Coordinates of C-alpha atoms and ligand atoms in Angstrom, one line a residue:
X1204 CA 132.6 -202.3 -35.9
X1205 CA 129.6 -201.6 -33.9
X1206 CA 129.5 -199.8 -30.8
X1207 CA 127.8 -201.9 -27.9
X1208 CA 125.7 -201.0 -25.2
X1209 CA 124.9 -203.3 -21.9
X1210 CA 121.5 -201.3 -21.1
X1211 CA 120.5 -201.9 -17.5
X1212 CA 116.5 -201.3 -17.1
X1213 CA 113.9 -201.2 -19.6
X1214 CA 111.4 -199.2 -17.6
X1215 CA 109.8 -195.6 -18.6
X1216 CA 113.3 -193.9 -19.7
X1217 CA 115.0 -197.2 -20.7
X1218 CA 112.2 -198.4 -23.2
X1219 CA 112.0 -194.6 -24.6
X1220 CA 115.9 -194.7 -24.9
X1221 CA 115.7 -198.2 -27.4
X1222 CA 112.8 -196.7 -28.9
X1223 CA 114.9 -193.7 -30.1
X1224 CA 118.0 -195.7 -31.0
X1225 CA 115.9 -198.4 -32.6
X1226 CA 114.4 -195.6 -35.3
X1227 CA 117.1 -194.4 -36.9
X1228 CA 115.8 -192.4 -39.6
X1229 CA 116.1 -189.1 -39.7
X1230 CA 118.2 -188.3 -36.4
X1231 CA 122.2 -188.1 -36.4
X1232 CA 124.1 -190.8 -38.8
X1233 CA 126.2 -192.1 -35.7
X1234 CA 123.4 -193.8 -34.2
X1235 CA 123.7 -196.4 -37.0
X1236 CA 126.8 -197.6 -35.7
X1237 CA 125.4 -198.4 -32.3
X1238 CA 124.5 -201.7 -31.3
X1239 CA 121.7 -202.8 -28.9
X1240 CA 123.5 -206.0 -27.5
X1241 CA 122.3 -206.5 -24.1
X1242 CA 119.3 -205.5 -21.9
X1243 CA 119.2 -205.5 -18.2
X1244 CA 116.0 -205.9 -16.4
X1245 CA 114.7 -207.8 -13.2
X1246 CA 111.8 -209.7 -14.6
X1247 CA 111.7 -211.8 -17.9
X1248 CA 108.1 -212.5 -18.3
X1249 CA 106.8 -208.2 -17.8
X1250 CA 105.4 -207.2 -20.6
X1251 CA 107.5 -204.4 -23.0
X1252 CA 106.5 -201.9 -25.2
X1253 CA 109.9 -202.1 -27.1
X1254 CA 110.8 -205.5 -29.5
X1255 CA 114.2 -206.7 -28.5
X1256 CA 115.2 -210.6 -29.5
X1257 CA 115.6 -212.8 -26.4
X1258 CA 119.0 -213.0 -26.5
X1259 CA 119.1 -209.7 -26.1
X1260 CA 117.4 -209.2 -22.9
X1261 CA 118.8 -210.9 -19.6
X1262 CA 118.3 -210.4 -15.7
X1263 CA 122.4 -210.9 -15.1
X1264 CA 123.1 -207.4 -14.7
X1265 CA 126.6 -208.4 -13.5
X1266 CA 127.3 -210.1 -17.0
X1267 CA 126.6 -207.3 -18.4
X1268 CA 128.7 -205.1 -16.4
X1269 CA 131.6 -207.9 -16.9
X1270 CA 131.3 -209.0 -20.5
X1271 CA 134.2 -207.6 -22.6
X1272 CA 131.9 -207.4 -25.6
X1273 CA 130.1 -204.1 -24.1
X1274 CA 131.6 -200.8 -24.7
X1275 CA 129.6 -198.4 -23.0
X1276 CA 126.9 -199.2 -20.1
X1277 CA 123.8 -197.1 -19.9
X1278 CA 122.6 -197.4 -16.2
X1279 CA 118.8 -196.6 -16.7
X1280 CA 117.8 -198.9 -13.6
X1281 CA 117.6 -196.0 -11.1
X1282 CA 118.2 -196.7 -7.3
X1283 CA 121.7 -196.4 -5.1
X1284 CA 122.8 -199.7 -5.2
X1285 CA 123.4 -202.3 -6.9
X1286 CA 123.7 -199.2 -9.8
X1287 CA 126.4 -197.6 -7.8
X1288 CA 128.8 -201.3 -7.8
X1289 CA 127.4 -202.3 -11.3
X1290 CA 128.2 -198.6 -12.3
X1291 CA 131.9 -198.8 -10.5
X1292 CA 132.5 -202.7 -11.8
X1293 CA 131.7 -201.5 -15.4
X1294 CA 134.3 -198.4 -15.2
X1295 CA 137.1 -201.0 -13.3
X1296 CA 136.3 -203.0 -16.5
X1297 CA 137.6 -200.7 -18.7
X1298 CA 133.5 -199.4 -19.7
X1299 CA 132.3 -196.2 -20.5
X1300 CA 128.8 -194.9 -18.8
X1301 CA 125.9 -193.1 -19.5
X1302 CA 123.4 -192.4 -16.6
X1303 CA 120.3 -190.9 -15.6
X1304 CA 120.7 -191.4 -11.8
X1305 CA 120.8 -188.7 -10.3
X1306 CA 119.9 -190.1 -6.9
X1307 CA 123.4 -192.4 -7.3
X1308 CA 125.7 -189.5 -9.1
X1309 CA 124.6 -186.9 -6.5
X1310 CA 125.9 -189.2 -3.1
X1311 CA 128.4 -191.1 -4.8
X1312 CA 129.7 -189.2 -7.6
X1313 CA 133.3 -188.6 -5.6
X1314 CA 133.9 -192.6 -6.4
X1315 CA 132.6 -192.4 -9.3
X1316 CA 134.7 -190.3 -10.9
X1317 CA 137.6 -190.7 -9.6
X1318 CA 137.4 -194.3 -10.8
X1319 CA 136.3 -193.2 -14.5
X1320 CA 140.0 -190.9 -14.3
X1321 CA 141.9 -193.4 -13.3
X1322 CA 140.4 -196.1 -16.0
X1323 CA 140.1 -193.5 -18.5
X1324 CA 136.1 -193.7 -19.7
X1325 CA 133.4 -190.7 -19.1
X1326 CA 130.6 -191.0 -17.0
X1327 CA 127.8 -188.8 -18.6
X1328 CA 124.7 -187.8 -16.8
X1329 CA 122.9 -185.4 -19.3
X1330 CA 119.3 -187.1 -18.1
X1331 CA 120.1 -187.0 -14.6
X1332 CA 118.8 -183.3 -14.3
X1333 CA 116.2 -181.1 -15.9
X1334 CA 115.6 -184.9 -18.2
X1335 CA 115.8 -183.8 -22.0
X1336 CA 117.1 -180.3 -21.2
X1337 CA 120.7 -180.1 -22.5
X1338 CA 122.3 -178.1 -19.1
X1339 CA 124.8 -180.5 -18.1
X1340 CA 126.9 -180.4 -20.9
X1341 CA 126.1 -176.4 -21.5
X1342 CA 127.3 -176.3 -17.7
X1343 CA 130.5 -178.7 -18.8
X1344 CA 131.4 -176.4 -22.0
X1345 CA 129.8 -173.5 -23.7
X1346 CA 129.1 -171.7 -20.2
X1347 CA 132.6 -173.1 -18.4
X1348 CA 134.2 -169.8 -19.1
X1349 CA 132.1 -167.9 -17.4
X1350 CA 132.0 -167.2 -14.0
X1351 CA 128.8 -168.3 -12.4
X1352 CA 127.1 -166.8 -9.8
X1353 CA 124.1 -168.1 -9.5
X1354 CA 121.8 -171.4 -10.4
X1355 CA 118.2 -171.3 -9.9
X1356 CA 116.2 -174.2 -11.2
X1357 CA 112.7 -175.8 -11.4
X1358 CA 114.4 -179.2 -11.5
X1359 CA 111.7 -181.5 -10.9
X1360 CA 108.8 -182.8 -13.4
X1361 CA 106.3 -184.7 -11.0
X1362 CA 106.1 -181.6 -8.5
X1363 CA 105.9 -178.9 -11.0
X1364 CA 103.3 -180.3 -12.7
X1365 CA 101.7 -181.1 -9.6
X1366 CA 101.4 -177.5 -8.2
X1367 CA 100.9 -176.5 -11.7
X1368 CA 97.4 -178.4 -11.5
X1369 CA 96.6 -177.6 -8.1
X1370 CA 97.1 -173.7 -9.0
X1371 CA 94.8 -173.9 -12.4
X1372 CA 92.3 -176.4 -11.6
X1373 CA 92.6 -176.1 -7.7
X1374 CA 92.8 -180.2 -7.7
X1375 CA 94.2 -182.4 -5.3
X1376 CA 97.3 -183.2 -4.2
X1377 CA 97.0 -186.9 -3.9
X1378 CA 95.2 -187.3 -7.3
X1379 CA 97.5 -185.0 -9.6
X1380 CA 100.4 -187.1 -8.6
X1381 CA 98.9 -190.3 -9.1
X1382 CA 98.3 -188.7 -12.2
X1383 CA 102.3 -188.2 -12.9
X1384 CA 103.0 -191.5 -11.4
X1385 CA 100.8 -192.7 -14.7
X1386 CA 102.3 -190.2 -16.8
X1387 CA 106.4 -192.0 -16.0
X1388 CA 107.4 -188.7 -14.7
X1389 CA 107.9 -190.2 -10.7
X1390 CA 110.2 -191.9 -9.4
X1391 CA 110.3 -195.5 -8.1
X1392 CA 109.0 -194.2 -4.5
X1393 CA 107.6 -190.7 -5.4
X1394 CA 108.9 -189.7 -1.8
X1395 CA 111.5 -188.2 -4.0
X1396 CA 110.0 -186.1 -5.9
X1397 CA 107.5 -184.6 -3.4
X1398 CA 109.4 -184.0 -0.7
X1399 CA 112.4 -182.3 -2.4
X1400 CA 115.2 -185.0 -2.4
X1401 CA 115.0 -185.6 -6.5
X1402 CA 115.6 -181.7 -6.6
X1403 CA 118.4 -182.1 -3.9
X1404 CA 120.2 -184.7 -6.2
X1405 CA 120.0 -182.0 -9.2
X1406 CA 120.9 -179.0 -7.9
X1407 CA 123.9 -180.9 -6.1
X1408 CA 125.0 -181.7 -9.7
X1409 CA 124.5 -178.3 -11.2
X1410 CA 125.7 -176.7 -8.6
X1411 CA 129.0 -178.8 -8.7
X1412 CA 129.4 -178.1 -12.4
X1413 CA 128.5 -174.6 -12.0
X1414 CA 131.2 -173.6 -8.9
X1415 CA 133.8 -176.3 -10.0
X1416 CA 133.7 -178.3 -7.0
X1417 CA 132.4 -181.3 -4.9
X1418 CA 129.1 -181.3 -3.5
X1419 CA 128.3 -183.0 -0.5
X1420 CA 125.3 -184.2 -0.9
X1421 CA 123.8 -184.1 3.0
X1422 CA 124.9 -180.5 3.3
X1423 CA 121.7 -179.4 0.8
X1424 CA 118.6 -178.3 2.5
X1425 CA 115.8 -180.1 1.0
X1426 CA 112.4 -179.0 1.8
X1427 CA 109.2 -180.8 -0.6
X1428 CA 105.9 -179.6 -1.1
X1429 CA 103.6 -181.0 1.2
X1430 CA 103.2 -178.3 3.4
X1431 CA 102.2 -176.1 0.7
X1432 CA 98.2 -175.7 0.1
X1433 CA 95.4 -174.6 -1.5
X1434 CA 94.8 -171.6 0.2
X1435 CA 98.7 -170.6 -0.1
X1436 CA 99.0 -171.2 -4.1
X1437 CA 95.5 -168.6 -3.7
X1438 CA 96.7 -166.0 -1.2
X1439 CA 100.3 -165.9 -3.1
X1440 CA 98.4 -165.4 -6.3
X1441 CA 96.5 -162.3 -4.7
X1442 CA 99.6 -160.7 -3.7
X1443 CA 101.1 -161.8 -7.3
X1444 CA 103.1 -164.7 -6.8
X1445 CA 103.1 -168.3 -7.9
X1446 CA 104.8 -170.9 -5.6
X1447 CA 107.2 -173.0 -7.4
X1448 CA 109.4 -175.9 -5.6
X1449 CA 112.8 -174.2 -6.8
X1450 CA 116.7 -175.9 -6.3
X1451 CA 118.9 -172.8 -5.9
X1452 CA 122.8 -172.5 -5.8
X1453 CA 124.6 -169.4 -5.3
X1454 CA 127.4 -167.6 -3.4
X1455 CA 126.4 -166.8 0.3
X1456 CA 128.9 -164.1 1.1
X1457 CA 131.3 -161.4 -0.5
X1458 CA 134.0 -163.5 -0.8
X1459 CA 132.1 -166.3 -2.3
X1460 CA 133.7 -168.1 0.0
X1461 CA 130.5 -170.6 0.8
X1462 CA 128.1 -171.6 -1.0
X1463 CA 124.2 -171.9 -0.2
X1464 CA 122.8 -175.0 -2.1
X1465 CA 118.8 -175.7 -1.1
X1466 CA 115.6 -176.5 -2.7
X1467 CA 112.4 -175.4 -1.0
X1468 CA 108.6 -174.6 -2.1
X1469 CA 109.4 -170.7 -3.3
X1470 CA 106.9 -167.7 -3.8
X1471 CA 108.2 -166.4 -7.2
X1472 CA 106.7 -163.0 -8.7
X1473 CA 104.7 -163.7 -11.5
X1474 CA 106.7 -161.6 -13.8
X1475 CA 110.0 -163.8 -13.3
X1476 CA 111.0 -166.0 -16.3
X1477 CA 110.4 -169.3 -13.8
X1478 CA 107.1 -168.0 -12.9
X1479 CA 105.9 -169.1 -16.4
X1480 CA 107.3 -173.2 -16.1
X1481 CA 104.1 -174.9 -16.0
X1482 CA 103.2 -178.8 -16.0
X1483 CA 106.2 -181.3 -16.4
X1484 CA 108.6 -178.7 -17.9
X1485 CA 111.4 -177.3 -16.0
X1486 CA 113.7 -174.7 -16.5
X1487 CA 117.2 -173.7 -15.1
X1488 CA 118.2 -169.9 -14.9
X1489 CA 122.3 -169.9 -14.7
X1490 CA 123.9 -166.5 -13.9
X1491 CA 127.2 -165.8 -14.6
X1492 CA 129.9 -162.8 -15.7
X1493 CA 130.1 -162.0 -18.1
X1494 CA 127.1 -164.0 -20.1
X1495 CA 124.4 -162.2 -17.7
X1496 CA 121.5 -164.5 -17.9
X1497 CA 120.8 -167.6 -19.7
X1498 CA 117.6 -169.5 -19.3
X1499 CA 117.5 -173.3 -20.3
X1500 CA 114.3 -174.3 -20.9
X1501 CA 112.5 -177.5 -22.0
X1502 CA 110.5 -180.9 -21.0
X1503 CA 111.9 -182.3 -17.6
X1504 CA 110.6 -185.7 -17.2
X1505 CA 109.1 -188.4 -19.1
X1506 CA 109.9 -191.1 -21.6
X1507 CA 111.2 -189.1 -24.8
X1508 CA 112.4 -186.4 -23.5
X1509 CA 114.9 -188.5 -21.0
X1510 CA 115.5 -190.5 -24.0
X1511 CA 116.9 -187.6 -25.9
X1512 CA 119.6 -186.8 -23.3
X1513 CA 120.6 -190.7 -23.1
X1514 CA 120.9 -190.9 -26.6
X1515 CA 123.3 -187.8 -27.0
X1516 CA 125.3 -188.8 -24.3
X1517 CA 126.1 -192.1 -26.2
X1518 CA 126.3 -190.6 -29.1
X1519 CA 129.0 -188.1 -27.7
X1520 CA 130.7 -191.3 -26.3
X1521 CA 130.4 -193.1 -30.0
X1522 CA 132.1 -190.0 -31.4
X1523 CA 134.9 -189.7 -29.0
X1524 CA 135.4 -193.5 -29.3
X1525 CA 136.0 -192.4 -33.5
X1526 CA 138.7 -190.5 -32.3
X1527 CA 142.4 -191.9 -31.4
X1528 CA 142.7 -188.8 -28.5
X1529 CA 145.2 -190.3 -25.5
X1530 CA 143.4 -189.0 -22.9
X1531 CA 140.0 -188.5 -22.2
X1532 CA 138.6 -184.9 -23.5
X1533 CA 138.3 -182.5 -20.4
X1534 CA 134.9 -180.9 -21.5
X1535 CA 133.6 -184.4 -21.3
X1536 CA 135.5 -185.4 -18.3
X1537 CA 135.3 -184.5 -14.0
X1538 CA 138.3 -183.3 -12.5
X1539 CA 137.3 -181.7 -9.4
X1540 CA 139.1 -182.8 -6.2
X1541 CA 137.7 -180.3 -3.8
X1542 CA 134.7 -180.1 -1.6
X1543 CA 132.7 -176.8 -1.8
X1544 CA 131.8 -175.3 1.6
X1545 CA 128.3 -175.4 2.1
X1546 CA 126.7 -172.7 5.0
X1547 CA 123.9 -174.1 6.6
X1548 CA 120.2 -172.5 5.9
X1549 CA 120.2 -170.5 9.2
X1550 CA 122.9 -168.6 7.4
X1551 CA 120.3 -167.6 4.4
X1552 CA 119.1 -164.2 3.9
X1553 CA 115.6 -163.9 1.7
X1554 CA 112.4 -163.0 2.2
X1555 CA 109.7 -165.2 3.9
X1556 CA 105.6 -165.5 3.4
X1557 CA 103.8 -166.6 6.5
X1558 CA 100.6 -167.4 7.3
X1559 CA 99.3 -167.5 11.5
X1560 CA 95.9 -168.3 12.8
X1561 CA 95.4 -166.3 15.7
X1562 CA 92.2 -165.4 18.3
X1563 CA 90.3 -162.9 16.9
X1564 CA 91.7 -160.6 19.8
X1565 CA 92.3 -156.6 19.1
X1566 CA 96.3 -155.9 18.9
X1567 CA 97.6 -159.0 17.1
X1568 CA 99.1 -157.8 14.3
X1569 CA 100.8 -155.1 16.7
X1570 CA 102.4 -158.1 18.9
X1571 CA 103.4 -160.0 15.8
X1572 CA 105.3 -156.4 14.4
X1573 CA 106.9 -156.1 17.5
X1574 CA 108.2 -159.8 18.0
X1575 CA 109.7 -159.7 14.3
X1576 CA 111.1 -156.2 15.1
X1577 CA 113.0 -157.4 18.1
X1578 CA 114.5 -160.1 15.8
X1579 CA 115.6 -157.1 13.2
X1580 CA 112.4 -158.3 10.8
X1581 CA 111.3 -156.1 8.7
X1582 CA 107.9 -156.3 7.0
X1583 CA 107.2 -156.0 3.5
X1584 CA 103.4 -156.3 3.9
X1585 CA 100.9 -158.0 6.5
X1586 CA 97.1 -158.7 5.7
X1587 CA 94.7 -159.7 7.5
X1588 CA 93.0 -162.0 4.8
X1589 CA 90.1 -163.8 7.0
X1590 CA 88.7 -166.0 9.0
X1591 CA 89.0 -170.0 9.4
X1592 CA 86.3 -170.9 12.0
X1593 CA 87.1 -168.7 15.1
X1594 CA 90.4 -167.9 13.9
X1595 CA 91.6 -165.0 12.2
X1596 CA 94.1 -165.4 9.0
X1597 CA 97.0 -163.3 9.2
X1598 CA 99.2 -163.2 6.2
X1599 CA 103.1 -161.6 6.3
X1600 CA 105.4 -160.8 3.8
X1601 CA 109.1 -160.2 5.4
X1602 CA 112.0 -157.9 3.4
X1603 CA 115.1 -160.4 3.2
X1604 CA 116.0 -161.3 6.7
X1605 CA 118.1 -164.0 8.1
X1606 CA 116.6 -167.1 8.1
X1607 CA 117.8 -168.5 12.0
X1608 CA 116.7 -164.8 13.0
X1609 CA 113.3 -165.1 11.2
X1610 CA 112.6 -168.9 13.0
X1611 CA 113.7 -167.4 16.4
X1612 CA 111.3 -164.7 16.1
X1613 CA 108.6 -167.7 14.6
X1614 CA 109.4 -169.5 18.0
X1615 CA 108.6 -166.6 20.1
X1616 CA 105.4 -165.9 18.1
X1617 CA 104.3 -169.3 18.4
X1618 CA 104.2 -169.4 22.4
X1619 CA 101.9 -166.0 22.1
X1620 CA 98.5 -166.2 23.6
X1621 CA 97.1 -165.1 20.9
X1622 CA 98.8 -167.1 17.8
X1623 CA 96.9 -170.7 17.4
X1624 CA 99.1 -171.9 15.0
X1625 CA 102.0 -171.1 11.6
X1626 CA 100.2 -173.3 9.0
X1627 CA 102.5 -172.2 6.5
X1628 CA 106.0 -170.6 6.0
X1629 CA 107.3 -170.5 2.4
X1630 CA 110.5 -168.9 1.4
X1631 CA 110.3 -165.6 -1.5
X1632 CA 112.6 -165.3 -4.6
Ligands
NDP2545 N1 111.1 -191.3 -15.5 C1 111.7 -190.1 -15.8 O1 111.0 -189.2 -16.4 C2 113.1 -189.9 -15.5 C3 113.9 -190.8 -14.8 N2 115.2 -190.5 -14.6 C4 116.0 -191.5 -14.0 O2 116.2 -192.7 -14.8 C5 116.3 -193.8 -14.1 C6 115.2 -194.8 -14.5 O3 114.0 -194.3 -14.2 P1 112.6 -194.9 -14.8 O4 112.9 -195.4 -16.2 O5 111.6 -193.9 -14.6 O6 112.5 -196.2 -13.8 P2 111.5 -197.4 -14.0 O7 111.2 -197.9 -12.6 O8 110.4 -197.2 -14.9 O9 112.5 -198.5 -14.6 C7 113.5 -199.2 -13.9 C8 114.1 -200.3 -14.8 O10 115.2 -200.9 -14.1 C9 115.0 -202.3 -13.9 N3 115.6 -202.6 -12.6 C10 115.5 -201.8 -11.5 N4 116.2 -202.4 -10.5 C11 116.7 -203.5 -11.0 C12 117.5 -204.6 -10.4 N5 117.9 -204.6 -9.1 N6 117.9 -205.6 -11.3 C13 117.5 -205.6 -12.5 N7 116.7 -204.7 -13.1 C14 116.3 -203.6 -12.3 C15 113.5 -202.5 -13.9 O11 113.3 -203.9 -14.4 P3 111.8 -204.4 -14.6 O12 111.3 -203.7 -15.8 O13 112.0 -205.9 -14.9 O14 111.0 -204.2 -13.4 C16 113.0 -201.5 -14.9 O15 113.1 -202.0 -16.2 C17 116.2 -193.4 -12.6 O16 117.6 -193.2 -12.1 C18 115.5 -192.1 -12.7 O17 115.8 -191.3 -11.6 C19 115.8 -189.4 -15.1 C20 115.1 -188.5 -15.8 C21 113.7 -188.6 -16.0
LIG2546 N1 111.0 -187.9 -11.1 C1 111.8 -186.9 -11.9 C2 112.1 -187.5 -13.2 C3 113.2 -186.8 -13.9 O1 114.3 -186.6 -13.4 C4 111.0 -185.6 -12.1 O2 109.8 -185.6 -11.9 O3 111.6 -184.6 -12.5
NA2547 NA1 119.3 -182.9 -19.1

């Protein structure tokens, strides 16, 4: 007998996903015995690129969800709610399912699994980070026996394609992601994407997977890319870096007692393997004894590539529905039960790029040396790169520093006479 899926959404990653299950040929034999049986969507008369009979497709969402017939549901709708109760009805109902939302998984994942133990189905979430990249499951099995230290990712399509274009055409913020908004690689409100709250979702999830605990998800610092210009991505490349909006996990302290979980705009030296990620593909560097590193690698958004995760995520379902095991296979199951202990970013140490406007007065860069010295901040480099008007552009480059000592001695600096203004402060790798 068929397996049958209860799709909810038919937009960018749920009309690549019947695309892919709908052309058989050629791709793993399991996919014939999958069955297309109902399609969730909000509007009846919307065009679609994908052929599906009418029966097929319905705006009951909660049928689906409730109809015994279904035996996995593929949440492809995006949003927290009503995924998160459809999600929760279908697993109370005895349903496996396969997701891409990260935005739902990364805030309510606690719930989520521990309703998928207790009722016995898997949740999967393969598209919910780095889109067709296979690193959840990696995470999940071939790299579980190592231990991980640390997890730094471009996680996020829309914005790495973004500053990608802004660095090697020098275009516009506003019209390269109107450009990815065409392209499916956005979210619903793109508010996600750009101002670092998509990245949040993923490197919550990594980082869960990769220190074997719960992340809470308002704990992660999330800083976007707004505040990050033309005439940074061109002063980093002169002192050979390329910014790139990074989600990092990784032990704070000796004892790896906390962890530090963030995602901020990051200067990254040209020669580092994430320096090369360009356009919509991302890339996650995982770090663990005894493996050393291991970089995935691959396309991070988009219709197909999403697809490809969905569809191996059912199919790993359709296989472990083949086989009579009495309880559900770890390496494709959650069992954590703890929270991780998450410092806050005050607690960071790493190395900082700002740039100040100041008066064009003689002795500037002397007060500014002395202000970060009282704060114990060291500098790796400071130029004085130009002029904007009136004001002279002062460029710094800081050794690794704490971060709440670096933004007292930013506060100080600020209230000088001289200093008009911090346009930018970007975190270095
Ligand atoms: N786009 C991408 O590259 C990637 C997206 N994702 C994730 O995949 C998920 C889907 O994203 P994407 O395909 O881009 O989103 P879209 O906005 O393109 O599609 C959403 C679909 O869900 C349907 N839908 C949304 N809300 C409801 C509702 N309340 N009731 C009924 N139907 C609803 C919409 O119906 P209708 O068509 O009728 O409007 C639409 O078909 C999200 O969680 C996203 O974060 C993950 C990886 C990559
Ligand atoms: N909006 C997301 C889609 C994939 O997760 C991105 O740009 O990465
Ligand atoms: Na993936």
């Amino acid at each position: 007998m068929a397996v049958k899926l209860g799709i909810l959404g038919l937009g960018t990653v749920g009309t690549g996903t019947v695309e892919l299950l709908q052309d058989k040929l050629g791709r793993h034999p399991l996919l014939q015995e999958i069955e297309i049986y109902r399609v969730g969507v909000r509007s009846l008369t919307k065009h679609r690129d994908v052929e599906l009979s009418p029966e097929v497709i319905t705006t009951d969402l909660e049928a689906i969800v409730n109809d015994p017939a279904v035996d996995i549901v593929v949440e492809l709708m995006g949003g927290l709610e009503p995924a998160r109760t459809l999600m929760l009805t279908a697993i109370k109902n005895g349903k496996h399912v396969v997701t891409a939302n990260k935005a739902a998984i990364s805030r309510f994942g606690a719930e989520i699994f521990t309703a998928a133990n207790e009722a016995g189905v898997y949740v999967m979430l393969e598209a919910a980070v780095g889109g067709g990249i296979p690193v959840i499951q990696p995470l999940k099995q071939s790299l579980s026996v190592n231990r991980i230290d640390t997890i730094i990712g471009i996680v996020n399509g829309t914005t790495n394609y973004i500053l990608t274009r802004m660095q090697t055409e020098g275009s516009d913020f506003d019209d390269v992601l109107a450009d990815a908004q065409k392209l499916g690689y956005a979210e619903a409100d793109p508010t996600a994407d750009v101002d670092g709250l998509d990245a949040g979702d993923k490197i919550s999830i990594l980082a869960s997977l990769g220190f074997d605990g719960r992340i809470n998800r308002d704990d992660v610092y999330c800083e976007g890319i707004r505040q990050v210009t033309k005439t940074d991505i061109a002063y980093s490349a002169k002192l050979g870096f390329v910014i790139k909006l990074l989600g990092i996990a990784q032990h704070l302290d000796i004892d790896n007692s906390q962890l530090s979980v963030r995602v901020h705009p990051t200067l990254v030296t040209t020669n580092h393997p994430l320096a090369s990620i360009n356009g919509v593909y991302n890339a996650i560097l995982v770090e663990g004894q005894p493996i050393g590193q291991v970089m995935l690698f691959g396309p991070g958004a988009g219709a197909g590539a999403t697809a490809s995760a969905v569809a191996s995520d059912i199919l790993n379902v359709v296989a472990a529905l083949k086989t009579t095991t009495p309880k559900p296979n770890p390496l494709l199951a959650c069992s954590h039960q703890h929270y991780c202990q998450i410092a806050p970013i005050s607690e960071l140490v790493t190395r900082f790029y700002a740039r100040f406007l100041s008066k064009d007065q003689a002795g500037v860069i002397g007060k500014l040396g002395t202000c970060f010295g009282n704060y114990g901040v060291s500098l790796e480099s400071v130029v004085q790169t130009g002029f904007q008007g009136e004001l002279a552009e002062i460029v710094v480059v800081t050794h690794d520093v704490r971060e709440g000592d670096f933004r007292q001695a930013l506060a100080e600096i600020q209230g000088m006479e001289s200093i008009d203004s911090i346009p930018s402060i970007l975190r270095v790798l």
